Structures are given as C-alpha cells and as structure tokens.
Coordinates of C-alpha atoms and ligand atoms in Angstrom, one line a residue:
X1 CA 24.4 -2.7 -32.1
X2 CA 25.0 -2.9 -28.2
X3 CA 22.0 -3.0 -25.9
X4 CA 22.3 -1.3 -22.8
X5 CA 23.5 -3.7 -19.9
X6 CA 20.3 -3.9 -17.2
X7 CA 20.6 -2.4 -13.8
X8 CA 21.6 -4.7 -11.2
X9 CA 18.4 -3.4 -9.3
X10 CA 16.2 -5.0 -12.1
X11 CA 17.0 -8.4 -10.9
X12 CA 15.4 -10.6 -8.5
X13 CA 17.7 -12.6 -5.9
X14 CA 16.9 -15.5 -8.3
X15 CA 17.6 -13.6 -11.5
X16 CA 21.0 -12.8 -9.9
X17 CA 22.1 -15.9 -9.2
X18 CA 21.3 -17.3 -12.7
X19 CA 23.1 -13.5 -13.9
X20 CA 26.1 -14.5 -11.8
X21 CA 26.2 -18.3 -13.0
X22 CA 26.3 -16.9 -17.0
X23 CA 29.0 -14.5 -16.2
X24 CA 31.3 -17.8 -15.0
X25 CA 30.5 -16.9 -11.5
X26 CA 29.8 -18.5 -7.7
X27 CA 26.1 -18.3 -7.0
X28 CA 27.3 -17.6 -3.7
X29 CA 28.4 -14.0 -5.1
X30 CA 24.4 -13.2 -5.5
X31 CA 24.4 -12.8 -1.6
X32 CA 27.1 -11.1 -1.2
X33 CA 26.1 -8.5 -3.9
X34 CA 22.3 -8.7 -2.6
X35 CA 23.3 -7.5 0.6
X36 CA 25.9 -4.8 -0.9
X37 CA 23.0 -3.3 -2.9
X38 CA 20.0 -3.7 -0.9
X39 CA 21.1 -4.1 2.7
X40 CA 23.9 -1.8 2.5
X41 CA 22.5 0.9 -0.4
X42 CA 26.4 0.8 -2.0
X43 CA 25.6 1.2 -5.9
X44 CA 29.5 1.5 -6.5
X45 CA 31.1 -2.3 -7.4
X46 CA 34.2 -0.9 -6.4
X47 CA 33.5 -0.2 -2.7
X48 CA 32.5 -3.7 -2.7
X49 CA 35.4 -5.2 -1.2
X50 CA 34.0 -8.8 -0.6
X51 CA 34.0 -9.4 -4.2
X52 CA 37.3 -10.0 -6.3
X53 CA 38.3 -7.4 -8.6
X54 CA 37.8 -9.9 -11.6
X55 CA 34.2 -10.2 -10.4
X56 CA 33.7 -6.6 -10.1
X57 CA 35.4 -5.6 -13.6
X58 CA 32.9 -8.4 -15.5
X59 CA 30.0 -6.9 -13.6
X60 CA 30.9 -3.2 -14.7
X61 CA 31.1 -4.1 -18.3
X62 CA 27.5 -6.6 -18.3
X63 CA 25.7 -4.7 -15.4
X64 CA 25.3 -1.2 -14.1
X65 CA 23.4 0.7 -11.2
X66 CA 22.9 4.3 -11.9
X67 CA 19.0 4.3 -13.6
X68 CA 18.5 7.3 -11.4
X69 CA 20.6 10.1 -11.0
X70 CA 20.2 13.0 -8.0
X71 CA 18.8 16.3 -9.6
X72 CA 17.8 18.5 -6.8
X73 CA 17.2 19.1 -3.1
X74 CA 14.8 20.8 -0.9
X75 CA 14.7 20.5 2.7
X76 CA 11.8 22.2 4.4
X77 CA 11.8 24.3 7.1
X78 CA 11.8 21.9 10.1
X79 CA 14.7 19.9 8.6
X80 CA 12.4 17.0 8.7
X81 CA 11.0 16.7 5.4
X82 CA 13.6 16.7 2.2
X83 CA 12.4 16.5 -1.3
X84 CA 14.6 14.9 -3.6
X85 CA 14.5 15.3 -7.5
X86 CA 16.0 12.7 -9.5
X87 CA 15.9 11.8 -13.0
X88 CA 15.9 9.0 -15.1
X89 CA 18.7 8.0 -17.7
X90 CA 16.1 8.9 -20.0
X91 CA 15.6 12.1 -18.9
X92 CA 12.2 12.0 -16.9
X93 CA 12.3 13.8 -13.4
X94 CA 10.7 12.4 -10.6
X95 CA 10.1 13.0 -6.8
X96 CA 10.9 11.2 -3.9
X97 CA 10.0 12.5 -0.5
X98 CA 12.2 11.6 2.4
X99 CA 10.5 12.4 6.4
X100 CA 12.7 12.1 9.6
X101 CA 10.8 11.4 12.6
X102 CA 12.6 10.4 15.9
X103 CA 12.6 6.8 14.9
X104 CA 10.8 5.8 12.3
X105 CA 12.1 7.3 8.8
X106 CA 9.8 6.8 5.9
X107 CA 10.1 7.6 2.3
X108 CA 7.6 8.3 -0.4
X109 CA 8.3 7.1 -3.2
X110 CA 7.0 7.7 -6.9
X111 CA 6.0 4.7 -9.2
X112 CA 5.4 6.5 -12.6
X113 CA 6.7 9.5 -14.3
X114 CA 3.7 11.4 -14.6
X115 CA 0.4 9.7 -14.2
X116 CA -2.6 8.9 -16.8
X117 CA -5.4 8.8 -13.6
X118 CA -5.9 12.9 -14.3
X119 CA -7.8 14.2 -10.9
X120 CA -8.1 17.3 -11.4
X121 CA -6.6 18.8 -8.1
X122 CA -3.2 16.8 -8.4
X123 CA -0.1 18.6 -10.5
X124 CA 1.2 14.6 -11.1
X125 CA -1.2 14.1 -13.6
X126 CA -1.0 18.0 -15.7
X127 CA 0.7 16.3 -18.0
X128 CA -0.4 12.9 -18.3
X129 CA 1.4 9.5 -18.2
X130 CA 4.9 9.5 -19.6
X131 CA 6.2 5.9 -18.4
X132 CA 5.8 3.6 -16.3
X133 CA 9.0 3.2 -13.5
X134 CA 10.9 0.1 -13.1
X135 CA 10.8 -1.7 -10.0
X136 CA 15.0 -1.0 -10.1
X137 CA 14.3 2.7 -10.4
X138 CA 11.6 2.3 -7.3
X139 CA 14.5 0.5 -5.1
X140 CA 16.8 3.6 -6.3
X141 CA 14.5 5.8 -5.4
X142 CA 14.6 4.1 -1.9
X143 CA 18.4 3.6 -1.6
X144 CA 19.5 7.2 -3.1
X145 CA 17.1 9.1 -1.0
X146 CA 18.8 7.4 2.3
X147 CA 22.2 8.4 1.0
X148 CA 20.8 12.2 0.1
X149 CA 19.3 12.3 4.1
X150 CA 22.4 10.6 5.7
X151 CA 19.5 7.9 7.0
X152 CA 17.8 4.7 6.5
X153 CA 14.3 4.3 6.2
X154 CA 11.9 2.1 8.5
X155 CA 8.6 3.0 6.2
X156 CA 8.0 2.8 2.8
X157 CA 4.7 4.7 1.4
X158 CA 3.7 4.0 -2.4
X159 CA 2.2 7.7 -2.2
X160 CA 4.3 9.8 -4.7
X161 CA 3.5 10.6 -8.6
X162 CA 1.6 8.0 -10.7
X163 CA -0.9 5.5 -10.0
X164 CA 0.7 2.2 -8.0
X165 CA -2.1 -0.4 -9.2
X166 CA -1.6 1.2 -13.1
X167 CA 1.8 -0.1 -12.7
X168 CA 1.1 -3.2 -10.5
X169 CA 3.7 -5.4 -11.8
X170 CA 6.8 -3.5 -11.5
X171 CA 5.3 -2.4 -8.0
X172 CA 5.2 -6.0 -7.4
X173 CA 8.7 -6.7 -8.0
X174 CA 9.8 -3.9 -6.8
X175 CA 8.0 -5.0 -3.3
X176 CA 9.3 -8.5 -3.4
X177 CA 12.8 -7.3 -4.1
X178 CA 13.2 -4.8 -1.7
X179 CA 11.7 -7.0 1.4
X180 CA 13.5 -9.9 0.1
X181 CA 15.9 -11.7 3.2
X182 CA 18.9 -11.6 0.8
X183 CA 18.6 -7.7 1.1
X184 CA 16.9 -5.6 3.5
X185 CA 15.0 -8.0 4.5
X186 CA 12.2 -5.0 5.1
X187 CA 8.7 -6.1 6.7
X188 CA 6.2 -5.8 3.9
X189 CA 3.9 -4.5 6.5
X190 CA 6.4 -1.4 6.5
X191 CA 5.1 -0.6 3.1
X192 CA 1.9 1.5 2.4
X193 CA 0.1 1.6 -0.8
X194 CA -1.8 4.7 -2.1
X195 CA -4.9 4.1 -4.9
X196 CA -6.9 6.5 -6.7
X197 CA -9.0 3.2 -6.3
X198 CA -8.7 1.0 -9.2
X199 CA -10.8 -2.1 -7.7
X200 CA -9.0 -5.4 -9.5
X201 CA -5.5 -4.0 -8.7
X202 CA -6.3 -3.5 -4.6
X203 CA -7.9 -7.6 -5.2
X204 CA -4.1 -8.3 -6.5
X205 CA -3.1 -6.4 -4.2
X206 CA -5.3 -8.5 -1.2
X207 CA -3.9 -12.4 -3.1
X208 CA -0.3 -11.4 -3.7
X209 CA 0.8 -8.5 -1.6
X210 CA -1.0 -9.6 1.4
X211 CA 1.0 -7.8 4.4
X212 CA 1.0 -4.6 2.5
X213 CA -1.4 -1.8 4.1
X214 CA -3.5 0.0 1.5
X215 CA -4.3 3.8 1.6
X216 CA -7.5 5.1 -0.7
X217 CA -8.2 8.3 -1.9
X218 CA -11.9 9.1 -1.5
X219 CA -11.7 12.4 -1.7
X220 CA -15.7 12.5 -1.7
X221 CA -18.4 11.4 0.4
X222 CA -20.7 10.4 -2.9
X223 CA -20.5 9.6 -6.8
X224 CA -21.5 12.7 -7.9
X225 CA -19.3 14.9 -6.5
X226 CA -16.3 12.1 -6.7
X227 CA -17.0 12.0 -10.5
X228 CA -16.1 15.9 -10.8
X229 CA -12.7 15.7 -9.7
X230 CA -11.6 11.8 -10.2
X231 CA -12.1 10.5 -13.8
X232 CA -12.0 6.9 -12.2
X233 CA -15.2 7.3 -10.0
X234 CA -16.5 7.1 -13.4
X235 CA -15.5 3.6 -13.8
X236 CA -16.3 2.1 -9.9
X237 CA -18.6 3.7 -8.3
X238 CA -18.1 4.1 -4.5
X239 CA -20.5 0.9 -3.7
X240 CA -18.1 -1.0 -5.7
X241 CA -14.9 0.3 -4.6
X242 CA -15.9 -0.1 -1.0
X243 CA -16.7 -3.5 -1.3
X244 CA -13.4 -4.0 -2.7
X245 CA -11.7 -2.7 0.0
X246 CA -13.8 -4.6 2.8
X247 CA -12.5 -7.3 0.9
X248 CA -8.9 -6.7 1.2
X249 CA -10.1 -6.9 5.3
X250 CA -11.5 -9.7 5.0
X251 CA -8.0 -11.0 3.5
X252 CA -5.3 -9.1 5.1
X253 CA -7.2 -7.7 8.2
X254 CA -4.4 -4.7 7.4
X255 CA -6.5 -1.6 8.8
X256 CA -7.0 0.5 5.7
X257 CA -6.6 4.3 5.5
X258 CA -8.9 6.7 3.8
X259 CA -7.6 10.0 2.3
X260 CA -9.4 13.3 1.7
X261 CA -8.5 16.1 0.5
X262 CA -10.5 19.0 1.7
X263 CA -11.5 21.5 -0.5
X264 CA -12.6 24.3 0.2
X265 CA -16.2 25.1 -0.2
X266 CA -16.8 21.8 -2.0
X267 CA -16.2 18.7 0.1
X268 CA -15.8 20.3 3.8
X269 CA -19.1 20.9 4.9
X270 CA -20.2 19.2 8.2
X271 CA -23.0 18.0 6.4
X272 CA -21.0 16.2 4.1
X273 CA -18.7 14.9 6.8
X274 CA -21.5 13.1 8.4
X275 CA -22.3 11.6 4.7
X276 CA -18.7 10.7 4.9
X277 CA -19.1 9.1 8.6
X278 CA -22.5 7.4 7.4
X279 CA -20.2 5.6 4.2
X280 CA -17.5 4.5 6.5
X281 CA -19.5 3.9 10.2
X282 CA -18.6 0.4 11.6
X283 CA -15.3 -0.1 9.0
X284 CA -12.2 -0.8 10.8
X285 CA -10.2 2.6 9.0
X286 CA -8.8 5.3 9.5
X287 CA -9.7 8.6 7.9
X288 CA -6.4 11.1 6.6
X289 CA -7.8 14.4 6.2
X290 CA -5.5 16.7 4.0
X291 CA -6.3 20.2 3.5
X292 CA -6.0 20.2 -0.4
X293 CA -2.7 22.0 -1.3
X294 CA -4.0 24.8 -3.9
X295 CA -1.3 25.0 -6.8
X296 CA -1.4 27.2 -9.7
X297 CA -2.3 25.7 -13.0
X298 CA -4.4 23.5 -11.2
X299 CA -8.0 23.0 -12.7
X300 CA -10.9 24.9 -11.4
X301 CA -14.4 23.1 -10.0
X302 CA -16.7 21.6 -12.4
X303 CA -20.1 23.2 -13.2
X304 CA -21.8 24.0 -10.3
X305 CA -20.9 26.3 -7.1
X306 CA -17.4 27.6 -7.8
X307 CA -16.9 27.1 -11.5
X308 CA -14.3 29.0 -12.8
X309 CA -12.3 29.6 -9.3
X310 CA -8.9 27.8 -8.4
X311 CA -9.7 25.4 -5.5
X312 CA -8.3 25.9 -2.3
X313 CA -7.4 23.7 0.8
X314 CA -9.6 24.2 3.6
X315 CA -8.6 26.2 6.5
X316 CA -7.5 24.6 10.1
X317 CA -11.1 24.9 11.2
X318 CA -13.0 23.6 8.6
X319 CA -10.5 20.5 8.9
X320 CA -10.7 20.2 12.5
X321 CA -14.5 20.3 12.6
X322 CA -14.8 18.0 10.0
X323 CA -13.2 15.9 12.2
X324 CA -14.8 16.0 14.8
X325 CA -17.9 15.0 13.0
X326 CA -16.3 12.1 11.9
X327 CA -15.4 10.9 16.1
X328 CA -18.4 11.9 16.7
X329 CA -19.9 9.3 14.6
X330 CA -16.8 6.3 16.0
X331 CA -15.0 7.1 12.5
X332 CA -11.5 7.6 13.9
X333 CA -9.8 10.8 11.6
X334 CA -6.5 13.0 11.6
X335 CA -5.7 16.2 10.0
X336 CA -2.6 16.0 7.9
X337 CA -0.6 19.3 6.3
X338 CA 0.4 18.5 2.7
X339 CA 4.1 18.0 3.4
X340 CA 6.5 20.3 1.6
X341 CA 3.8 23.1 1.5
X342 CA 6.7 25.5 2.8
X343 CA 8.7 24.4 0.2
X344 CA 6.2 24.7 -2.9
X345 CA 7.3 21.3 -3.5
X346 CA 4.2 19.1 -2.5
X347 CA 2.2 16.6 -4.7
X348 CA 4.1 16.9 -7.9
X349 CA 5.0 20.5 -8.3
X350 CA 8.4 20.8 -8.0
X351 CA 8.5 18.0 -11.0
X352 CA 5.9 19.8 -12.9
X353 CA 8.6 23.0 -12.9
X354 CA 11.0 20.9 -14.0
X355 CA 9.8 19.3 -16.6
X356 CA 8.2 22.6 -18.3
X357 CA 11.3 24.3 -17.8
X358 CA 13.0 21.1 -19.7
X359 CA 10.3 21.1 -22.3
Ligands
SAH1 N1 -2.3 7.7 -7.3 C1 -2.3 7.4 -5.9 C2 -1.0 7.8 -5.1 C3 -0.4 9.2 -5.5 S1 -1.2 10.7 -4.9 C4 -3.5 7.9 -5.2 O1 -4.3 8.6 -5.9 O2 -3.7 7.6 -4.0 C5 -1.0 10.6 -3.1 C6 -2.2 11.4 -2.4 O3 -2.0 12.8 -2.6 C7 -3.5 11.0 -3.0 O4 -4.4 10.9 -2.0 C8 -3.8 12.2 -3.8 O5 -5.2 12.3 -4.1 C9 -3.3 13.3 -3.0 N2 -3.1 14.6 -3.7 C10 -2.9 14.9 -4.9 N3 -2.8 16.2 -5.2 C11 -3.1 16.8 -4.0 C12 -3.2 18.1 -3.6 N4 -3.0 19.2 -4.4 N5 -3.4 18.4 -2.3 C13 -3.6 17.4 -1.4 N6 -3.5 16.1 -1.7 C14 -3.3 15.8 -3.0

C-alpha cells in the first residue's frame, strides 16, 4: 500500500537536510528550499527556480505541500480584517484570521480543529475536539493567509480555535520552525499565545518557549463564577493558575495579557471589576476586555441569575466603565470589539456553519 508522502512543512531545518541527503541530494538544497517555503511562502516546487528540475521532480513524487487548501473568504467592512476558511486534506475546516494595520500585519491562527476545553460562550468547542493540527498545517495557515491578503505578517497570535497548550508539541514545532534563521527567521517575541489556562503547559511554555508572550483567558474575577462557564477552572483554581503565570514572569519577564469577555449581566458589574483589579493589583499585565460576541446556539448561563437566557456581550458603557475601574485601581485595561462581528464570522462561527452544513 503507498503511504501518503509528508508535507514538506512537517519537517524541521534538520529533518530536511537528512530528507534531502536520503533522496541523493546536496544538504545545501535544505536552505535553499527552507527559504523558498518559509521566507518566500512559494508552496509550488516548480516556481522554485534555484533548484534543478531533477531535484524538483524527486521532491514532487516523495514530498508534497498542500495539507491545507483555501475554502472561503470574508473580508469585513473596513477591509482590514479577512477571515479565511481553509480545510484540511481530510476534510476538517478551520479559520485563520488575517488583520492589516498600517505596519504591523498579524495573523490568528487556529491550532486544533475543534476544541475539547468546552466553555460555554465559545462556538470552537460546540462540537468538541476533532484533531489535533500539525505544526505543517499551522505554518500553512501562516503562509496561505499572506498569499489570500496580498501581505506578510509581522505578528503571529495563537488565538484561533482549539486549545494551544492541549496541543503543545506540534505548537512547539510549529514555533521553532516558523522562527527558524533558515526561514523567516520571525522573532519569537512576535508570537502570542492564548490559554484557557492549563497551568503545566504555560510552565513548558516559560522553559522552552521562553520569548513567546502568553495571553490568559480569565474571563472571571473568582472560582465560582469561572467554574460556570470554563470546565478547566474546575481543575486549577485561579490561586493556582495565577501563580503559574507570575511564574512565567519571573522566567520570561514577557508582560502577560489577560482576556475577558464581558458578559452581560454576569461578569460586568463594577463591583466585580474591582474584585478583578484586587486579583491582578501590582502584576505587571495588561487586561483585554472583549465584549462577549452573543452567537446563536451558544449555551445559556448556569443556574442562577439569567438561567435559561442566551448571553450577550456587554454594551460600550458597561465595557468602558469597567475599565475605568480597573485604572482606577493601576490595572492598565483596553476594550476590544470581537473582530469579524460585522461579518458573523468571529470566534469559530463561520467554521461551526460549515461544518454542520458538511455534516
Ligand atoms: N483556547 C485559547 C485560545 C482560543 S480562544 C483560549 O481559551 O485562550 C481566543 C479567545 O477568544 C479566548 O479568550 C476565548 O475565551 C475568547 N472567546 C471565545 N468565544 C468568544 C466569544 N463568543 N466572544 C468573545 N470572546 C470569545
């Protein structure tokens, strides 16, 4: 039976080379083919002129470069935000979200398809996890979403479906791969990591990935109301979780960011913004206030105040006083707009339509 050749984006600069050297080829031809791929985002051996045609025919028929294929566009309003679909050669759709700003690109990228974390509020996880991504369909992600937007990308943010630290070590490789010298040579402080908060993955994260920046989603100021809406509070509570991330200062001194999503009626009250400021007073962060983006399907509130009722995002007051609360108490905080709300493609949804109209 013939196996499926691996994707040239699977390999390491090292793994190449020893690729290259099997195939009766110069390891020299790693570099050139590093820099073709990573530093120049060709996926197409044949535009790859620096290599003989010899070369090029043995790589087509042991080596290939299409584990993601483009399924969709949306561009919002502004023209600064795109949403790309693509799907995987086994037929999972994920999202990749490219922003323009004047000049510094970034991309979000997706690191599962689907997610197993299951907070409640986030379409990602509706239908659990269905696989893990490979660190070649990560740097795809990266490379087809500059070609889509006619653009390269200074930023990279971990911050798409699934859960980076449930699939640390193809996020790992990924990482290493993409900021590797032989290719883009990208900055590893360019990159930004998102967690739900798994605490042994953000100490990995802190040894191995020390120039990364980490983003946490808190999403509560205390463990009780954190437990109703993100299974893993369940497992560390926010003592522990904080610690962890103190921690990765101590190690990295990378500022870290904390996200919250406000929700209406049931995490923006000022009085919970001060038991927000009171968690975080004194930290060196910075706090990313979201207004949740409400999406049908979503589930409702636990038991308590608003049981039964879809959850909403908070309106532009609620965000701004909350705050304000926060500077008040020296707990520096911006209010963010769910990008692609204009586009009814933010946080998951537009996969979540695709794969139920697939299914
Ligand atoms: N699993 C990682 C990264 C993916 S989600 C994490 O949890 O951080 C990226 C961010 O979007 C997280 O902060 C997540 O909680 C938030 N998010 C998910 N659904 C959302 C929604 N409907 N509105 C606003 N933010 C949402």
């Amino acid at each position: 039976m013939k196996t499926h050749p691996k994707d040239l984006f699977e390999y390491s600069f090292m793994e190449l080379t020893e690729f290259l050297e099997a195939l009766g080829e110069k390891p020299f031809r790693a570099k050139q083919l590093y820099a073709w791929l990573y530093g120049k985002g060709v996926t197409d051996l044949s535009e790859m002129m620096d290599i003989p045609a010899g070369t090029r025919e043995k790589l087509l028929r042991a080596a290939r470069t299409d584990a993601l294929a483009p399924a969709d566009a949306l561009r919002s309003e502004d023209g600064g935000t795109s949403k790309f679909l693509l799907k995987t050669r086994d037929g999972h759709f994920i999202e990749t979200v490219f922003m323009k700003y004047k000049s510094r690109n970034s991309v979000c990228i997706s690191t599962q398809a689907g997610c197993r974390m299951g907070c409640v509020f986030c379409a990602s996880g509706a239908s659990g996890l269905r696989r893990n991504l490979t660190a070649g369909e990560m740097a795809l992600e990266v490379i087809l979403s500059e070609r889509l937007a006619q653009a390269r990308v200074k930023n990279i943010v971990l911050m798409g479906i699934g859960e980076p630290l449930d699939n640390y070590n193809e996020v790992k490789r990924f990482i290493e791969n993409f900021t590797d010298d032989h290719g883009r040579d990208l900055s590893r402080r360019a990159i930004t990591l998102s967690t739900c908060g798994i605490v042994p993955g953000i100490d990995r994260l802190a040894a191995e990935l020390s120039q990364v920046n980490l983003a946490v989603s808190l999403h509560a100021p205390n463990d009780a109301l954190r437990e109703r809406i993100m299974p893993v509070a369940r497992r560390w509570t926010l003592a522990e979780l904080l610690a962890a991330v103190e921690r990765h200062y101590e190690a990295t001194h990378r500022r870290p960011t904390f996200e919250y999503a406000l929700i209406e009626g049931f995490n923006d009250s000022p009085a919970q913004a001060a038991e927000l400021a009171k968690l975080l007073r004194a930290r060196n962060c910075l706090v990313n206030l979201i207004p949740l983006n409400g999406a049908e399907g979503l589930s409702p509130y636990g038991a308590g105040a608003g049981a039964g009722k879809p959850m909403r995002g908070a309106g532009e007051d609620a965000a701004q006083r909350f705050r304000e609360i926060l500077g008040a108490h020296h707990v520096p905080a911006t209010v963010r707009r769910s990008l692609g709300a204009d586009i009814g493609a933010a946080c998951g949804q537009l996969r979540l339509r695709r794969e139920e109209e697939v299914l």
